[in-house]
Structures are given as structure tokens and as C-alpha cells.
PDB file of C-alpha atoms and ligand atoms in Angstrom:
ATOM      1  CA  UNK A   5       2.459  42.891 -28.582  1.00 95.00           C
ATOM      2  CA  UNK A   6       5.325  41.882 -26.122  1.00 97.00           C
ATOM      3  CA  UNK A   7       5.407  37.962 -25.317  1.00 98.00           C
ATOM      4  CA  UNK A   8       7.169  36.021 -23.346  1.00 98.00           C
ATOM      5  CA  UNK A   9       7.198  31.820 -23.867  1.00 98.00           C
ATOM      6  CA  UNK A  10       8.738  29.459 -21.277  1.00 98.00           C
ATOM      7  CA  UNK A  11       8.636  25.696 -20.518  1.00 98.00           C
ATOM      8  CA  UNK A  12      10.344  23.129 -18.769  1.00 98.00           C
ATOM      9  CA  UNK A  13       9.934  24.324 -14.899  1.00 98.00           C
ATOM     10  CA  UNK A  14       8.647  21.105 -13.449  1.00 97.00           C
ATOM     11  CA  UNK A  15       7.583  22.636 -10.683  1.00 98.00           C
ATOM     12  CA  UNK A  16       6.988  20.234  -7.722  1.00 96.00           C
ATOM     13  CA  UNK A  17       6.974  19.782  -3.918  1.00 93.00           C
ATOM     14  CA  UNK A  18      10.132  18.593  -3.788  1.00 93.00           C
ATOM     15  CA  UNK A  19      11.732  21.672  -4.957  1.00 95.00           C
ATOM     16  CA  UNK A  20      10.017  24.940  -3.150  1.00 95.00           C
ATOM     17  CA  UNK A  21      12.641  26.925  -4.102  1.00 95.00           C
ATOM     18  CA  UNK A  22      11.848  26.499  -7.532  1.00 97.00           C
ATOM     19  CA  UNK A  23       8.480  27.605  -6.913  1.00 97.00           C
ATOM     20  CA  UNK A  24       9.865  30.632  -5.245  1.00 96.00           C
ATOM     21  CA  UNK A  25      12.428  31.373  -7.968  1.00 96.00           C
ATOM     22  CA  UNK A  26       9.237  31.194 -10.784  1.00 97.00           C
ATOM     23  CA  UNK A  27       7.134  33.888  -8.580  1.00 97.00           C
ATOM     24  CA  UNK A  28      10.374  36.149  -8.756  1.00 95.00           C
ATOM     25  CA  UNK A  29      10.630  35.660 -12.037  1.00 96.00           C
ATOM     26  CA  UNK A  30       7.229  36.908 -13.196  1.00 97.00           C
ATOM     27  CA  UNK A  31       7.889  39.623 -10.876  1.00 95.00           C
ATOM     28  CA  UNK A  32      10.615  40.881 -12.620  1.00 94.00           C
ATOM     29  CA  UNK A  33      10.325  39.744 -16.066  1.00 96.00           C
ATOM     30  CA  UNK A  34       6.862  40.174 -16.930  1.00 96.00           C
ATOM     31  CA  UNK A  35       6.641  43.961 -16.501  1.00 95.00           C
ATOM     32  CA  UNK A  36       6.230  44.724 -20.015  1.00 95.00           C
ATOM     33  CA  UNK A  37       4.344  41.741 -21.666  1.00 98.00           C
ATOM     34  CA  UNK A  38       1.162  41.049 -22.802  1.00 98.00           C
ATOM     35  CA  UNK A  39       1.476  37.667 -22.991  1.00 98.00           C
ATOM     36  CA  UNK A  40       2.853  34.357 -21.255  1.00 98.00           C
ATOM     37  CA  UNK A  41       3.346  31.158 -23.168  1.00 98.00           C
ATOM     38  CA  UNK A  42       3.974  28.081 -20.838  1.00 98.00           C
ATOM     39  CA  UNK A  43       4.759  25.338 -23.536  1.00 98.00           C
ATOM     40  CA  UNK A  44       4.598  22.380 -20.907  1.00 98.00           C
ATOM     41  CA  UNK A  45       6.244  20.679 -18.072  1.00 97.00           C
ATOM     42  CA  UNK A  46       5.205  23.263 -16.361  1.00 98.00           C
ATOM     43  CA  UNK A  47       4.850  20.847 -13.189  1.00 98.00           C
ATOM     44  CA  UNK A  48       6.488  18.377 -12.772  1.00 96.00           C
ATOM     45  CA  UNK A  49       3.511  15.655 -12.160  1.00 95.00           C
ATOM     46  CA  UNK A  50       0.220  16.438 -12.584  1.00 97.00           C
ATOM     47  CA  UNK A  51      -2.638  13.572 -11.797  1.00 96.00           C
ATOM     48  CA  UNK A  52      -5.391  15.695 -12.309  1.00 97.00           C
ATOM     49  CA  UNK A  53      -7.062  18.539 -11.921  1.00 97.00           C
ATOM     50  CA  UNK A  54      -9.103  17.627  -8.910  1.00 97.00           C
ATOM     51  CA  UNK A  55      -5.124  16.544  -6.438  1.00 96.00           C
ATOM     52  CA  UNK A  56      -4.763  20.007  -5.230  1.00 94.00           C
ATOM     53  CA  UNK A  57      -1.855  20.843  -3.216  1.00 95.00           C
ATOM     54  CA  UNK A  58      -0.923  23.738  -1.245  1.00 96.00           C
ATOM     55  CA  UNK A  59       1.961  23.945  -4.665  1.00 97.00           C
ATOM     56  CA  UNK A  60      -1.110  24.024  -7.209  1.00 97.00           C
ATOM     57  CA  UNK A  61      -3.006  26.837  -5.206  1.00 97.00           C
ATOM     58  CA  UNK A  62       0.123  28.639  -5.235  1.00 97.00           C
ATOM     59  CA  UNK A  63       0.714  28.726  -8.205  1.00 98.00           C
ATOM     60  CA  UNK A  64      -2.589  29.672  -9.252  1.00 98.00           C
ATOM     61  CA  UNK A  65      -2.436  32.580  -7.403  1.00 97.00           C
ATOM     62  CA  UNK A  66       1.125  33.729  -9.023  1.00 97.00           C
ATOM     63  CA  UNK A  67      -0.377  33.230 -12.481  1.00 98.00           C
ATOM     64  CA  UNK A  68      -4.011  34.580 -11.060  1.00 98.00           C
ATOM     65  CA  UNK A  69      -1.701  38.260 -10.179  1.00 97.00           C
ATOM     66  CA  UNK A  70      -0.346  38.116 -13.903  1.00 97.00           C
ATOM     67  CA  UNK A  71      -4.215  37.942 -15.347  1.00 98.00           C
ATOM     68  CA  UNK A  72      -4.894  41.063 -12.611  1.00 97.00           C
ATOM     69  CA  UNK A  73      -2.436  43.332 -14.404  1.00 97.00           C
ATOM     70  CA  UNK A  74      -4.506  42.736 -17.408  1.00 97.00           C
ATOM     71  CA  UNK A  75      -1.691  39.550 -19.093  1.00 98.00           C
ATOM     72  CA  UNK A  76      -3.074  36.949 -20.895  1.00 98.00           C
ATOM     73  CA  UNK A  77      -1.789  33.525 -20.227  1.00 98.00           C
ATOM     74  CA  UNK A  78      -1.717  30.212 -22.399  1.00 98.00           C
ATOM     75  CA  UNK A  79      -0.494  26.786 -21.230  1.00 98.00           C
ATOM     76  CA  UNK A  80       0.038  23.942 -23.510  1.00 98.00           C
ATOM     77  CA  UNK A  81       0.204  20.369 -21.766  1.00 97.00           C
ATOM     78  CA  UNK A  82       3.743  18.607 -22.102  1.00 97.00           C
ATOM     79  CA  UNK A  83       4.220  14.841 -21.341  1.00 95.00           C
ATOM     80  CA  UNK A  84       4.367  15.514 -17.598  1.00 95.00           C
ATOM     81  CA  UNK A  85       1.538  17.599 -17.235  1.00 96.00           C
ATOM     82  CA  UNK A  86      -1.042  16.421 -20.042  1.00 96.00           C
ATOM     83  CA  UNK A  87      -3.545  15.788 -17.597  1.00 96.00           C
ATOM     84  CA  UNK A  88      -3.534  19.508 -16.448  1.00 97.00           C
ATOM     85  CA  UNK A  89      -7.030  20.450 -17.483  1.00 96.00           C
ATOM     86  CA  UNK A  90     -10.038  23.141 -18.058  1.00 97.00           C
ATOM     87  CA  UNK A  91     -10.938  23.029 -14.611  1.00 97.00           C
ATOM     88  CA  UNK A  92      -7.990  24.026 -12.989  1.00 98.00           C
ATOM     89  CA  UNK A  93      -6.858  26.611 -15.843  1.00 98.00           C
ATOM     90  CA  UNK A  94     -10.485  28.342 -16.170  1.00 97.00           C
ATOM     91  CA  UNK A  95     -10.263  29.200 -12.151  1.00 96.00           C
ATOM     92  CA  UNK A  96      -7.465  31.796 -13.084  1.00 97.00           C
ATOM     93  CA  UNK A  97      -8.183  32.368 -16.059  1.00 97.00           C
ATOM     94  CA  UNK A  98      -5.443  30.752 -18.461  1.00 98.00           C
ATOM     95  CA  UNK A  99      -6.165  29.298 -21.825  1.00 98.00           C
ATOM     96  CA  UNK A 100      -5.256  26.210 -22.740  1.00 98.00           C
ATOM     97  CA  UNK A 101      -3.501  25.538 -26.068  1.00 98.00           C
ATOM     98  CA  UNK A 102      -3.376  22.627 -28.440  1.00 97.00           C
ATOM     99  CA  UNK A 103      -0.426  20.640 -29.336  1.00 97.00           C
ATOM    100  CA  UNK A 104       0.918  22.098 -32.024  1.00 98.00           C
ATOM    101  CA  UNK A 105      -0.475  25.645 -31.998  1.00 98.00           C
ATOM    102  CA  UNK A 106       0.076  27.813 -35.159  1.00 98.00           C
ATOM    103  CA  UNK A 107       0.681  31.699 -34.421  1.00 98.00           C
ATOM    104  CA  UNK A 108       1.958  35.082 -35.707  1.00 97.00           C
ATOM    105  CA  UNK A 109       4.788  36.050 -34.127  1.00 96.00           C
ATOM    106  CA  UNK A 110       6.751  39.557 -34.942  1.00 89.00           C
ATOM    107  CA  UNK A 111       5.346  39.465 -38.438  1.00 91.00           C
ATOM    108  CA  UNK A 112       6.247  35.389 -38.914  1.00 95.00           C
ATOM    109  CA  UNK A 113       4.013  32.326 -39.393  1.00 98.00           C
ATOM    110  CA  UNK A 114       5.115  30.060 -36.343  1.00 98.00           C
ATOM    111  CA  UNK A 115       4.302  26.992 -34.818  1.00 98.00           C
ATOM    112  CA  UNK A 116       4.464  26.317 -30.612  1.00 98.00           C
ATOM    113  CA  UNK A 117       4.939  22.956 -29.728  1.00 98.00           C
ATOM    114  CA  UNK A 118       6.123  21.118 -26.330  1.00 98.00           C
ATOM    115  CA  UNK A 119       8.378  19.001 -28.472  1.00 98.00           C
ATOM    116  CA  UNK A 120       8.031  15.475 -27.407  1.00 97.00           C
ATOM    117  CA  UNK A 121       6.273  14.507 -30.373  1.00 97.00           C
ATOM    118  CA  UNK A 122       9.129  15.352 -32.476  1.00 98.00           C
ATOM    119  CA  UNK A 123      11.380  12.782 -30.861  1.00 96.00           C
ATOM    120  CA  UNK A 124      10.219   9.980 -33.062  1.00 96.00           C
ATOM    121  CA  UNK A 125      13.486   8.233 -33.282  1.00 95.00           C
ATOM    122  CA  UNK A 126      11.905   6.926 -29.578  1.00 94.00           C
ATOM    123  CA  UNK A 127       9.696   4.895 -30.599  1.00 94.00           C
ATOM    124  CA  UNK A 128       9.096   3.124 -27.036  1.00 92.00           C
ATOM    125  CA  UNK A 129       8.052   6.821 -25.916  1.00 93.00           C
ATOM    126  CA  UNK A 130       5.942   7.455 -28.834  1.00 96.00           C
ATOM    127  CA  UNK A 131       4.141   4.389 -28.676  1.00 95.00           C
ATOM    128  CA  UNK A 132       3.358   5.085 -24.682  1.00 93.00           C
ATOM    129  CA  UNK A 133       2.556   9.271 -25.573  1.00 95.00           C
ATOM    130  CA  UNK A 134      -0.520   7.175 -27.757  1.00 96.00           C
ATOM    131  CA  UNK A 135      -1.706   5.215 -25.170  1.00 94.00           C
ATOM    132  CA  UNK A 136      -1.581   8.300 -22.603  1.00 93.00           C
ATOM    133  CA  UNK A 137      -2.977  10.602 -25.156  1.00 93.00           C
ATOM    134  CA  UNK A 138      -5.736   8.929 -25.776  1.00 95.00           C
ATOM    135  CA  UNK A 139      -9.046  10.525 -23.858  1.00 94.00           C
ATOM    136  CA  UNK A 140     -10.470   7.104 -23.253  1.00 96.00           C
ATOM    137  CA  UNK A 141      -7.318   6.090 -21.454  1.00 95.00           C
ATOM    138  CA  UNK A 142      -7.397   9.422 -19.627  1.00 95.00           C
ATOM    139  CA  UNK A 143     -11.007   9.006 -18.489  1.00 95.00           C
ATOM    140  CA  UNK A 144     -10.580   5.535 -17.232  1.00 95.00           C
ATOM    141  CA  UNK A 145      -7.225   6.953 -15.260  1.00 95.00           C
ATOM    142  CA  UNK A 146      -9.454  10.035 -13.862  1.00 96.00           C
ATOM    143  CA  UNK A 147     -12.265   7.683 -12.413  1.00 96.00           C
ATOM    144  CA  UNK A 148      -9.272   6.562 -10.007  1.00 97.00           C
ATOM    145  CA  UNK A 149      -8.762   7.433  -6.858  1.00 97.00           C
ATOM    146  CA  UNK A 150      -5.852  10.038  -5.922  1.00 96.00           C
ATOM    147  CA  UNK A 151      -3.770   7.945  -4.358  1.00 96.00           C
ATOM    148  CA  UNK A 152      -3.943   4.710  -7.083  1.00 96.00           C
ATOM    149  CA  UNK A 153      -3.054   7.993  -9.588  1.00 96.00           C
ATOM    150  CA  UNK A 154      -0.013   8.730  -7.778  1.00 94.00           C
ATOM    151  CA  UNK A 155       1.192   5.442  -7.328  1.00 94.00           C
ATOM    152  CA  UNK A 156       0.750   4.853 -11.189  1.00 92.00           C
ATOM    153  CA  UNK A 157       2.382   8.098 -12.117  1.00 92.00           C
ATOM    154  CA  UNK A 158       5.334   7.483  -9.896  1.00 92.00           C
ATOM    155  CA  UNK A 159       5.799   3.776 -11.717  1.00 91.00           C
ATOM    156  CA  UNK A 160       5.821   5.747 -15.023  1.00 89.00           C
ATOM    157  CA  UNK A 161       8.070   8.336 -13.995  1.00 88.00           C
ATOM    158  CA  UNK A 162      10.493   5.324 -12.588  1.00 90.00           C
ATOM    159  CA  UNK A 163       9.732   3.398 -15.638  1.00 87.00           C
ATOM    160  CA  UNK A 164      11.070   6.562 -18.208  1.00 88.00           C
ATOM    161  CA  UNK A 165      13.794   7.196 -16.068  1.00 88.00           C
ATOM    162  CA  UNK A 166      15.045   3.666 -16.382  1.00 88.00           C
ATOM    163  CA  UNK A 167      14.572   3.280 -20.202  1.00 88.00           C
ATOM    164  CA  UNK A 168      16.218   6.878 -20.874  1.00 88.00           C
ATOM    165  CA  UNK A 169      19.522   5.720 -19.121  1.00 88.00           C
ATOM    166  CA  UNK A 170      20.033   3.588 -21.675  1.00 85.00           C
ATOM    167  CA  UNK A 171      18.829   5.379 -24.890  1.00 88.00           C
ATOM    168  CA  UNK A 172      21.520   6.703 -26.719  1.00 86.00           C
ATOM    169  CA  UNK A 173      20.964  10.602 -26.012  1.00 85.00           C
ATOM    170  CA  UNK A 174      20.245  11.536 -29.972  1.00 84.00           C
ATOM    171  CA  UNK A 175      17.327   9.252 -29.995  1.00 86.00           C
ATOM    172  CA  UNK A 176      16.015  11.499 -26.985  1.00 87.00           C
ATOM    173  CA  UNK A 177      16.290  14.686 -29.080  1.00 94.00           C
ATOM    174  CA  UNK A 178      14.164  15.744 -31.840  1.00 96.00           C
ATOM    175  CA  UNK A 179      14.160  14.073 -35.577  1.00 96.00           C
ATOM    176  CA  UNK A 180      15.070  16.649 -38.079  1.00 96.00           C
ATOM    177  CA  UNK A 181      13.281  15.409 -40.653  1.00 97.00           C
ATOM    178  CA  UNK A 182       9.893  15.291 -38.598  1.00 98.00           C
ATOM    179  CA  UNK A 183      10.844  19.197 -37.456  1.00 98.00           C
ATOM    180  CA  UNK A 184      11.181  19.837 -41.145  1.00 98.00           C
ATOM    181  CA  UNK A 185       7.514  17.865 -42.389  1.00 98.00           C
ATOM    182  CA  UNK A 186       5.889  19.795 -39.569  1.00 98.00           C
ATOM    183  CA  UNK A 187       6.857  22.918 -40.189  1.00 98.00           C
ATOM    184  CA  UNK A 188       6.224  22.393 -43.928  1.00 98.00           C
ATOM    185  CA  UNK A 189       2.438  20.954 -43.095  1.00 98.00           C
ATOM    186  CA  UNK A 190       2.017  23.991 -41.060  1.00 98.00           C
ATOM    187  CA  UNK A 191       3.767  26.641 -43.557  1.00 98.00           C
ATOM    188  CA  UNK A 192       5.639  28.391 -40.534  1.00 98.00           C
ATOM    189  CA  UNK A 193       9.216  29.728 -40.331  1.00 98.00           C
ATOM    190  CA  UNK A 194       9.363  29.789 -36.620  1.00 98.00           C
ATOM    191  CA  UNK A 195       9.242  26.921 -34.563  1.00 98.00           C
ATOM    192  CA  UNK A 196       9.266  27.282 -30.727  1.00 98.00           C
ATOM    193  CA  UNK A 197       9.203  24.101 -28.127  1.00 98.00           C
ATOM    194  CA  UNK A 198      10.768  22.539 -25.258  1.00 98.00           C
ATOM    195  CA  UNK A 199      10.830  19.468 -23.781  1.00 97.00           C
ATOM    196  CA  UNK A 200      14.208  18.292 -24.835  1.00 96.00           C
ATOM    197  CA  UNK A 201      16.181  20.818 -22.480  1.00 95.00           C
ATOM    198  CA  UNK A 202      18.858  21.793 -25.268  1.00 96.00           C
ATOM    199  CA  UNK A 203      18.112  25.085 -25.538  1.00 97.00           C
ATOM    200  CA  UNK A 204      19.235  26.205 -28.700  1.00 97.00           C
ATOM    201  CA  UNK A 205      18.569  28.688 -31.857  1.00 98.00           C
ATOM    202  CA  UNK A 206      18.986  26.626 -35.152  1.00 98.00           C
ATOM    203  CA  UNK A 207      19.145  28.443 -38.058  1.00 97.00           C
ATOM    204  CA  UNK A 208      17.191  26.120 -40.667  1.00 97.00           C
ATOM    205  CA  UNK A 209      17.068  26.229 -44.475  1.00 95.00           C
ATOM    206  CA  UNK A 210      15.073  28.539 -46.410  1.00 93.00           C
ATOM    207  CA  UNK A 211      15.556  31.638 -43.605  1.00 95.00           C
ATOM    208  CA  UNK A 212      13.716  29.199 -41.075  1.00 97.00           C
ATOM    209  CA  UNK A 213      14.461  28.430 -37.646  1.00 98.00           C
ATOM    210  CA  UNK A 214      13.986  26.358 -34.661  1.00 98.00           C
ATOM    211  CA  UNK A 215      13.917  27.938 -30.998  1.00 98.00           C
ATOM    212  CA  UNK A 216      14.142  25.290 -28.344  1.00 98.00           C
ATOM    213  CA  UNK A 217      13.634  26.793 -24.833  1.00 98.00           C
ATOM    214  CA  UNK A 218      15.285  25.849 -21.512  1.00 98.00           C
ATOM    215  CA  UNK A 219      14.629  24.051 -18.697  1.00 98.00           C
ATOM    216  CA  UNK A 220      14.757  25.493 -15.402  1.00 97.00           C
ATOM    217  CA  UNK A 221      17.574  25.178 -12.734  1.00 95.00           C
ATOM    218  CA  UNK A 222      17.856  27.593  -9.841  1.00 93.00           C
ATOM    219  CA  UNK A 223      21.487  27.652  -9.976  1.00 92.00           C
ATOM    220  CA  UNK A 224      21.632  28.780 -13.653  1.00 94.00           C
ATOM    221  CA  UNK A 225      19.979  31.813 -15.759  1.00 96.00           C
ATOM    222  CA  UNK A 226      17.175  30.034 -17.828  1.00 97.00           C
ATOM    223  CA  UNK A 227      16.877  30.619 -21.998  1.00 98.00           C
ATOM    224  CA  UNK A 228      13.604  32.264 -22.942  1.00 98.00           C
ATOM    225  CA  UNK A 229      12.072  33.192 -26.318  1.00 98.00           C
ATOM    226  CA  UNK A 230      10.555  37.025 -26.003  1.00 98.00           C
ATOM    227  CA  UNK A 231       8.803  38.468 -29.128  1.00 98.00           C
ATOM    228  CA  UNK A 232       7.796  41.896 -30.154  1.00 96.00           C
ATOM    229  CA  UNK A 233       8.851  45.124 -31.185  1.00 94.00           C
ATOM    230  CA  UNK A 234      12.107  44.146 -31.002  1.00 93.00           C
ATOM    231  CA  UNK A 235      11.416  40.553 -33.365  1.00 95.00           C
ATOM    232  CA  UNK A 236      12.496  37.217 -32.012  1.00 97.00           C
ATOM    233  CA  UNK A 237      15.046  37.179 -28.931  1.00 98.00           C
ATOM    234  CA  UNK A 238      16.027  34.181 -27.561  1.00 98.00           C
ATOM    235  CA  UNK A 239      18.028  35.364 -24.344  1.00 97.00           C
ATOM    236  CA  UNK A 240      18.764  34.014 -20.416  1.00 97.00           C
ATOM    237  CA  UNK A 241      17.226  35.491 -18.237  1.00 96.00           C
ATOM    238  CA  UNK A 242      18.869  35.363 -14.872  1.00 91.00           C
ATOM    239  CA  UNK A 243      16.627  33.293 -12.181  1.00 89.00           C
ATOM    240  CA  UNK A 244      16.286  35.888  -8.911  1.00 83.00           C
ATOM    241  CA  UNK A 245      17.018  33.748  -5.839  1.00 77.00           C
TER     242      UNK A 245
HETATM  243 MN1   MN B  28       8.795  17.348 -21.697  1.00 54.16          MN
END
């Protein structure tokens, strides 16, 4: 079982060569899989499943030629795209994955997460991820119309960028301690997320480890996890222009 597990693209209209970039990268990369993992932020604002945009439906039919050739694909929501939903991911078909999601990977008990959970020393962000989270919140934001969504999701986005230019830039990365309970809750060696666009491999104690993927620039090669016969890579792969 070959996989592949990305995040961070935030994909969006205002960057179509990014877009173009991600189809060239499943056409060369994705060859030999059987499997995609997309572990959020996968766009870069997504108001729900019923706003689409000539950059959804294109992207539905990239992933829709992956499912062709017989490759499963999973999508887990990150804080960008948490609103991304059954009824868009069902049309291609790609499953959607809870937050965290416990798998075997290469022979290892691991956990996939976005990440943005594990930042807890931000306790401004955690306290808004609650109120967002929350599917009565969601439901009253969904009876809106489009345009009151966008205007609200462009505040937020304005509003995060403003508070994270002051936060000191370790409170904005994951707490070690809260990587170390959830792994141990879980019983996994492996943990794979995103979301804090530090990709690293830390070794942790007790032969575990932490895989944090990349995010995606079209100017640079972007780091990937890939799993199989070959165990746990974490490698860049170069972005085709
Ligand atoms: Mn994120």
C-alpha cells in the first residue's frame, strides 16, 4: 500500500498558478499510490459547500481523474477549510476524515491530524476553533447567504492575521506536551499533521516521532510524507511549473 499525505496548499483564486502547479503534481507524483491524504488547508477559504467557483469544479475534476485510476482519496478539514463538507466530497468521491484519525502506517500505529489543535499555548485561537467547531454555530453560518459568508470569512481571516503579528511565533507552533498526551491517548508512534508550516521530522522519545508536512509555495519543492514498502519517507518533492 503506497500513500502519499499532503496539506497546507490553500488553494484559492488569487493564486491560479497554484492550482496549476497541484494538477502537475498529481500528475507526476501519484503514479504509484494507492492513496492520497489531504490533511487540511487544502483551500484556502471555504464558505461552504454550496459557493462553487470555477476553482472548486476544478479541482474536483483533478481529484475526480485520481479516483478514475482506481486512488482512493481522504480529506481532513483544517481551520481554513472546516466547512468543506459531504456534499461536495461525495460528488468525486473522496472521504472525509475526522480530526484526529488513527491509522496503520508501514507496520506503525499512527495518528493524522491537521495540527491546529495542538497549538494550545494560543489560547485566543483555541477558544475561537470552539466556537467555529461547533455544528450549531456552523448551521446558523450555513443558513446565510453567500455573500454575508464571505464578508464574515474575510473579517476572520483579517482578524487572525492581525492577532498572529503579534504572537510570539512559539505560541503559534505546537505544545509538546499536548503532542506527547495525544499520542499517548491514542497509543501511536507516528504522528503526521500540518498546519503549522515547519515542516520537520522530530525524532521523539521512546522510538516515536512527529512528521509535520509543508506548506505549498510554487517557487520551492514542497515536504511530503510517502509510506509503503519502502516505510516512512518524508522527502520534497519538487513542484512542476
Ligand atoms: Mn492550518
Amino acid at each position: 500500500m503506497e500513500r502519499l499525505f499532503i496539506s497546507d496548499l490553500h488553494l484559492s483564486d488569487a493564486a491560479p498558478e497554484l492550482t496549476h502547479c497541484f494538477e502537475r503534481f498529481l500528475e507526476l507524483h501519484t503514479q504509484d499510490i494507492n492513496e492520497l491524504y489531504i490533511l487540511g488547508d487544502f483551500f484556502e477559504v471555504w464558505i461552504g459547500d454550496d459557493d462553487a467557483t470555477p476553482l472548486t469544479e476544478r479541482v474536483r475534476e483533478s481529484l475526480k481523474r485520481l479516483t478514475v485510476r482506481g486512488i482512493r482519496v481522504y480529506f481532513m478539514p483544517g481551520n481554513r477549510d472546516f466547512l468543506l463538507g459531504t456534499a461536495y466530497l461525495n460528488t468525486i468521491p473522496v472521504t472525509l476524515l475526522q480530526d484526529p484519525y488513527p491509522i496503520e502506517i508501514a507496520g506503525e500505529s499512527a495518528l493524522l491530524m491537521h495540527g491546529d489543535s495542538l497549538c494550545i499555548d494560543d489560547e485566543e485561537y483555541q477558544a475561537f476553533r470552539k466556537q467555529v467547531r461547533d455544528p450549531v454555530w456552523q448551521n446558523e453560518l450555513l443558513q446565510k447567504p453567500l455573500d454575508d459568508r464571505r464578508t464574515l470569512a474575510q473579517q476572520l481571516r483579517d482578524m487572525s492575521k492581525e492577532a498572529n503579528e503579534v504572537k510570539a511565533a512559539d505560541i503559534m507552533d505546537v505544545n509538546e506536551q499536548e503532542v506527547d498526551r495525544v499520542m499517548h491517548e491514542h497509543g501511536v508512534s507516528v504522528l503526521i499533521h500540518g498546519h503549522t508550516h515547519r515542516p520537520a521530522r522530530h525524532p521523539l522519545s521512546d522510538l516515536r516521532e512527529r512528521i509535520v508536512l509543508g506548506d505549498w509555495q510554487t517557487d520551492s519543492p514542497v515536504w511530503v510524507c510517502r509510506t509503503g514498502t519502502a516505510g516512512i519517507e518524508f522527502l520534497p518533492l519538487p513542484l512542476p511549473q
